[in-house]
PDB file of C-alpha atoms in Angstrom:
ATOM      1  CA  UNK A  19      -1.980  19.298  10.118  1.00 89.00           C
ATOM      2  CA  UNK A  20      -2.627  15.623  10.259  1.00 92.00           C
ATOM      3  CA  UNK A  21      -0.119  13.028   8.715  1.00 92.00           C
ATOM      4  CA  UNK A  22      -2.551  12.795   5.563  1.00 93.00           C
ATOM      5  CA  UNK A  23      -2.238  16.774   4.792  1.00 94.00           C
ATOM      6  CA  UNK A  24       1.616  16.347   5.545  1.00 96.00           C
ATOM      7  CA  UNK A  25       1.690  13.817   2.699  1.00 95.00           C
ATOM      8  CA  UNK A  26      -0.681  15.425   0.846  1.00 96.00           C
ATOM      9  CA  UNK A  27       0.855  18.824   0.695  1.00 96.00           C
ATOM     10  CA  UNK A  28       4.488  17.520   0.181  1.00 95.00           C
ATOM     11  CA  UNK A  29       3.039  16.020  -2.918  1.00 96.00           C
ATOM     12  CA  UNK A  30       1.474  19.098  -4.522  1.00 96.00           C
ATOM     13  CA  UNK A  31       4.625  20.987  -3.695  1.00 96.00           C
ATOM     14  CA  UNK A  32       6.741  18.714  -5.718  1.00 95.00           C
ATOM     15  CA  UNK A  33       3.840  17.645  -8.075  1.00 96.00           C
ATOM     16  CA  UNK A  34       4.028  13.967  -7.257  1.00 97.00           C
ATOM     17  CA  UNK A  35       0.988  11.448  -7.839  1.00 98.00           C
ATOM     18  CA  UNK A  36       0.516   8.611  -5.292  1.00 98.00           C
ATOM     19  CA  UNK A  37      -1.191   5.183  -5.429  1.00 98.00           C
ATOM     20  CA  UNK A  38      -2.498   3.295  -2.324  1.00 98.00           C
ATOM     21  CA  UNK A  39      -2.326  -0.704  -1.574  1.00 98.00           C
ATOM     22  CA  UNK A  40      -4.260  -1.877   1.006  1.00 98.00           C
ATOM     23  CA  UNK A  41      -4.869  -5.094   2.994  1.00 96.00           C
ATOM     24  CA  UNK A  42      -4.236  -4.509   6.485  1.00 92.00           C
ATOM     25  CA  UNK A  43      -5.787  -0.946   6.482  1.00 94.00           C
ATOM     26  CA  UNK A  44      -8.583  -2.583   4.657  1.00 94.00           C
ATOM     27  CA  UNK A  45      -9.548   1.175   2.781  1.00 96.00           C
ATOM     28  CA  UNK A  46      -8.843   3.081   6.134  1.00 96.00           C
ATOM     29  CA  UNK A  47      -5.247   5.143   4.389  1.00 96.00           C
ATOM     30  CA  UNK A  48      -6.865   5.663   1.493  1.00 97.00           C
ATOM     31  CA  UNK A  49     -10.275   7.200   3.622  1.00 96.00           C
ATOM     32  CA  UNK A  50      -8.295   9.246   5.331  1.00 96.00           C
ATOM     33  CA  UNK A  51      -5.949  10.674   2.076  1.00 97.00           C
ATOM     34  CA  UNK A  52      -9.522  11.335   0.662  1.00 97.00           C
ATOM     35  CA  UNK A  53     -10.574  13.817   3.774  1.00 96.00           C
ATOM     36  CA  UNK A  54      -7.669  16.451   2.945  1.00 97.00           C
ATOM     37  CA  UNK A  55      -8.396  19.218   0.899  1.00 95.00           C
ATOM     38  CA  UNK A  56      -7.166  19.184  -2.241  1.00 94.00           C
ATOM     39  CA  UNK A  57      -6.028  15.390  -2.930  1.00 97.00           C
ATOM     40  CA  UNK A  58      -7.209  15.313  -5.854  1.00 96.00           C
ATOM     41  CA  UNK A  59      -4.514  16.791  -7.272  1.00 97.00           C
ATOM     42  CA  UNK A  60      -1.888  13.891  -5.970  1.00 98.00           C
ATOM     43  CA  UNK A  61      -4.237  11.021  -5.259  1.00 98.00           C
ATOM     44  CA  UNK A  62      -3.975   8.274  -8.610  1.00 98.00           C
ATOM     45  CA  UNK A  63      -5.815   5.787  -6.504  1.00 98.00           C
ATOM     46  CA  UNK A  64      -6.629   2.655  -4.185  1.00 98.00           C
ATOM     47  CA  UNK A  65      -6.605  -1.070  -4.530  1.00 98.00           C
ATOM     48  CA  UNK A  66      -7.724  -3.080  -1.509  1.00 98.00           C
ATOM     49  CA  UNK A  67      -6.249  -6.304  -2.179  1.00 97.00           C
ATOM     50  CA  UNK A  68      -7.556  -8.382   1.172  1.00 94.00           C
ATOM     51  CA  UNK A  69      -7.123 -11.781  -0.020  1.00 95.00           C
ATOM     52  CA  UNK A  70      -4.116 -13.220  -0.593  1.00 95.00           C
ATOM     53  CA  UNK A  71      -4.671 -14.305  -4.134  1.00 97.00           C
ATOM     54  CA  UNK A  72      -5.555 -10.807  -5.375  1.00 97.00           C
ATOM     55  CA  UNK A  73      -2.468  -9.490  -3.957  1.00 97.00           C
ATOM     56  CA  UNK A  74      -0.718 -11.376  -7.237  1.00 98.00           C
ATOM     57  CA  UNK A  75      -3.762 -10.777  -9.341  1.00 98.00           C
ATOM     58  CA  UNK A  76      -4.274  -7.388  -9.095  1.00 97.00           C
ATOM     59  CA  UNK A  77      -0.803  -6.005  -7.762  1.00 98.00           C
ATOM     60  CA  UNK A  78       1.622  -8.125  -9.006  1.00 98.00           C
ATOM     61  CA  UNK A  79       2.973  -9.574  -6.112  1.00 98.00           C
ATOM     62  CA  UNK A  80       5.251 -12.567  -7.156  1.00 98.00           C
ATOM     63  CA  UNK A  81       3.062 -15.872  -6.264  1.00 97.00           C
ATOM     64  CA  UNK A  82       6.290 -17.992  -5.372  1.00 97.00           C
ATOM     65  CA  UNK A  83       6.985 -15.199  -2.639  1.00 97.00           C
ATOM     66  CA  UNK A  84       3.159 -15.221  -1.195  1.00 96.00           C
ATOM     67  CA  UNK A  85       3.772 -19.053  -1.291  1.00 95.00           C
ATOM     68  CA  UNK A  86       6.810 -19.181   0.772  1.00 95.00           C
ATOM     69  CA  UNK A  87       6.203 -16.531   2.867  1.00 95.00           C
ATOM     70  CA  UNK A  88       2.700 -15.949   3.130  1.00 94.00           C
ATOM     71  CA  UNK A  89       1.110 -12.144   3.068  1.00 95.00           C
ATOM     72  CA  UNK A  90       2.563 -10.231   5.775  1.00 95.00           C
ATOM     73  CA  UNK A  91       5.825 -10.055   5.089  1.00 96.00           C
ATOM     74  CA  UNK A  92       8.457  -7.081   3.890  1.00 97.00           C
ATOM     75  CA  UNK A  93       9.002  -8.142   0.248  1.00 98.00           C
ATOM     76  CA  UNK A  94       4.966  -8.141  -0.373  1.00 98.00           C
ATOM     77  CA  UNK A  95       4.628  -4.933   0.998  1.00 98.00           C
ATOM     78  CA  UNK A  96       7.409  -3.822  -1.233  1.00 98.00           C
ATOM     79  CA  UNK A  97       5.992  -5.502  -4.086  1.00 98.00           C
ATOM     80  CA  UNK A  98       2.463  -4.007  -3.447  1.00 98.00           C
ATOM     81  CA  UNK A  99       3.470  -0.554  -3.635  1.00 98.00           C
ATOM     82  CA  UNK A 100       5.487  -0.921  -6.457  1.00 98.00           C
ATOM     83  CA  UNK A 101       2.500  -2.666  -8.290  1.00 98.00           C
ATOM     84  CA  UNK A 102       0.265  -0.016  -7.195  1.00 98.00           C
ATOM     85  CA  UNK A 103       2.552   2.444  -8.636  1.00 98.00           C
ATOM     86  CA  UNK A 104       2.960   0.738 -11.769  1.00 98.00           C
ATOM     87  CA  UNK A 105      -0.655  -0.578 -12.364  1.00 98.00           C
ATOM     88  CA  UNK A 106      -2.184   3.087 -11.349  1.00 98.00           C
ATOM     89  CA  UNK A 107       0.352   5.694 -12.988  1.00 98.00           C
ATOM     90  CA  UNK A 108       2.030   7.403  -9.937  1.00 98.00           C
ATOM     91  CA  UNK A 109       5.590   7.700  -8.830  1.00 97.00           C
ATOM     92  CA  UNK A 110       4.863   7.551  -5.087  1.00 98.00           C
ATOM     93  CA  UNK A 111       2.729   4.479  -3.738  1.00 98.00           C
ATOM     94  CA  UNK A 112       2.164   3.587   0.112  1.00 98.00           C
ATOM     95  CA  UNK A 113       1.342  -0.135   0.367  1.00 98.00           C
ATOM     96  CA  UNK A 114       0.158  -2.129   4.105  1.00 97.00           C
ATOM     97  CA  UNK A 115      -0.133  -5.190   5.023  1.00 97.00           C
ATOM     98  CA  UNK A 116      -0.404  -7.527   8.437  1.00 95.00           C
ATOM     99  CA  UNK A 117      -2.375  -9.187  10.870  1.00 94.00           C
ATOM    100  CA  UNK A 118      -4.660  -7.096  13.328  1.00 91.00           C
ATOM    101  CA  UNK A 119      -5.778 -10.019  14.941  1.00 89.00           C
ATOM    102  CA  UNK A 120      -6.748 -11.011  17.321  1.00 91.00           C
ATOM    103  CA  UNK A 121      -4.622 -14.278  16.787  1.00 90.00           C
ATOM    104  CA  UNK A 122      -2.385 -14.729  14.185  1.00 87.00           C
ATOM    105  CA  UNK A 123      -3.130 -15.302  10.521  1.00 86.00           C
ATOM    106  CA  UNK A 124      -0.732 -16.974   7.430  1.00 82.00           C
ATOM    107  CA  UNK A 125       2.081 -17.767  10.572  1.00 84.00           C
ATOM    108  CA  UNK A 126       2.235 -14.313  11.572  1.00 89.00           C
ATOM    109  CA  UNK A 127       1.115 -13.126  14.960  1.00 92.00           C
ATOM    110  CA  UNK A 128      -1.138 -10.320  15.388  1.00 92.00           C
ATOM    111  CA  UNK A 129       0.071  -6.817  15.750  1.00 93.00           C
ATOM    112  CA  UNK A 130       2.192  -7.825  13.086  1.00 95.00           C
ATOM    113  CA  UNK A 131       2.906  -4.825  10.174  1.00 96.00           C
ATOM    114  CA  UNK A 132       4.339  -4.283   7.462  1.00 97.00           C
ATOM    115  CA  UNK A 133       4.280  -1.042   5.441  1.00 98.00           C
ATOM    116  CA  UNK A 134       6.224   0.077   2.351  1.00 98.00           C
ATOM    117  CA  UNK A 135       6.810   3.447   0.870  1.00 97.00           C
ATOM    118  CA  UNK A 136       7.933   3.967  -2.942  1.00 96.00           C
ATOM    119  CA  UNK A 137       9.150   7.184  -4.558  1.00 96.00           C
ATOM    120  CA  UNK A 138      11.222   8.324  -7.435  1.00 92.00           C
ATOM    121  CA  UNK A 139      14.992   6.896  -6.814  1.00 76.00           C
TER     122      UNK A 139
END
């Protein structure tokens, strides 16, 4: 089973809902949640948030943060899945963001990654 049907199927078994934000992945999680069988019973839905500015806009990422730190960082990550999961009704949300390069971007050097996962407690 691939790590999508693993989350997938823990999901259903607990009857959790999950929301995706992307930047880094660009769309990629969320195309590969959407291949499993049977999603749509967990999957709320997707934002791809690519720019910087709709990171705040659309997820709720605090603007001071994406000012000081820029948007690869652990805090926006954190603050992208919890936006996610408030903004699109779920209680899990799986947020990513980073720099694939190839040089760095916002002071961060490629390779660079962050990812966050939210869930009840």
């Amino acid at each position: 089973m691939t790590p999508a049907g693993r989350v997938v199927a823990a999901l259903r078994r607990q009857g959790g809902s999950l929301a995706v934000a992307e930047s880094l992945t660009g769309g990629a999680l969320s195309g590969a949640l959407v291949t499993v069988p049977g999603v749509s019973a967990v999957l709320r839905g997707g934002i791809v948030a690519y720019a910087t500015d709709l990171k705040e806009q659309l997820l709720g990422v605090d603007g001071e943060l994406l000012a000081a730190h820029g948007p690869v960082h652990p805090e926006v990550a954190r603050q992208m899945a919890a936006g996610a999961a408030d903004r699109l009704g779920a209680d899990h949300a799986i947020a990513t963001t980073g720099v694939a390069g190839p040089g760095a971007a916002d002071g961060a050097p490629a390779g660079t990654v962050w990812v966050a996962a939210l869930g009840p407690g």
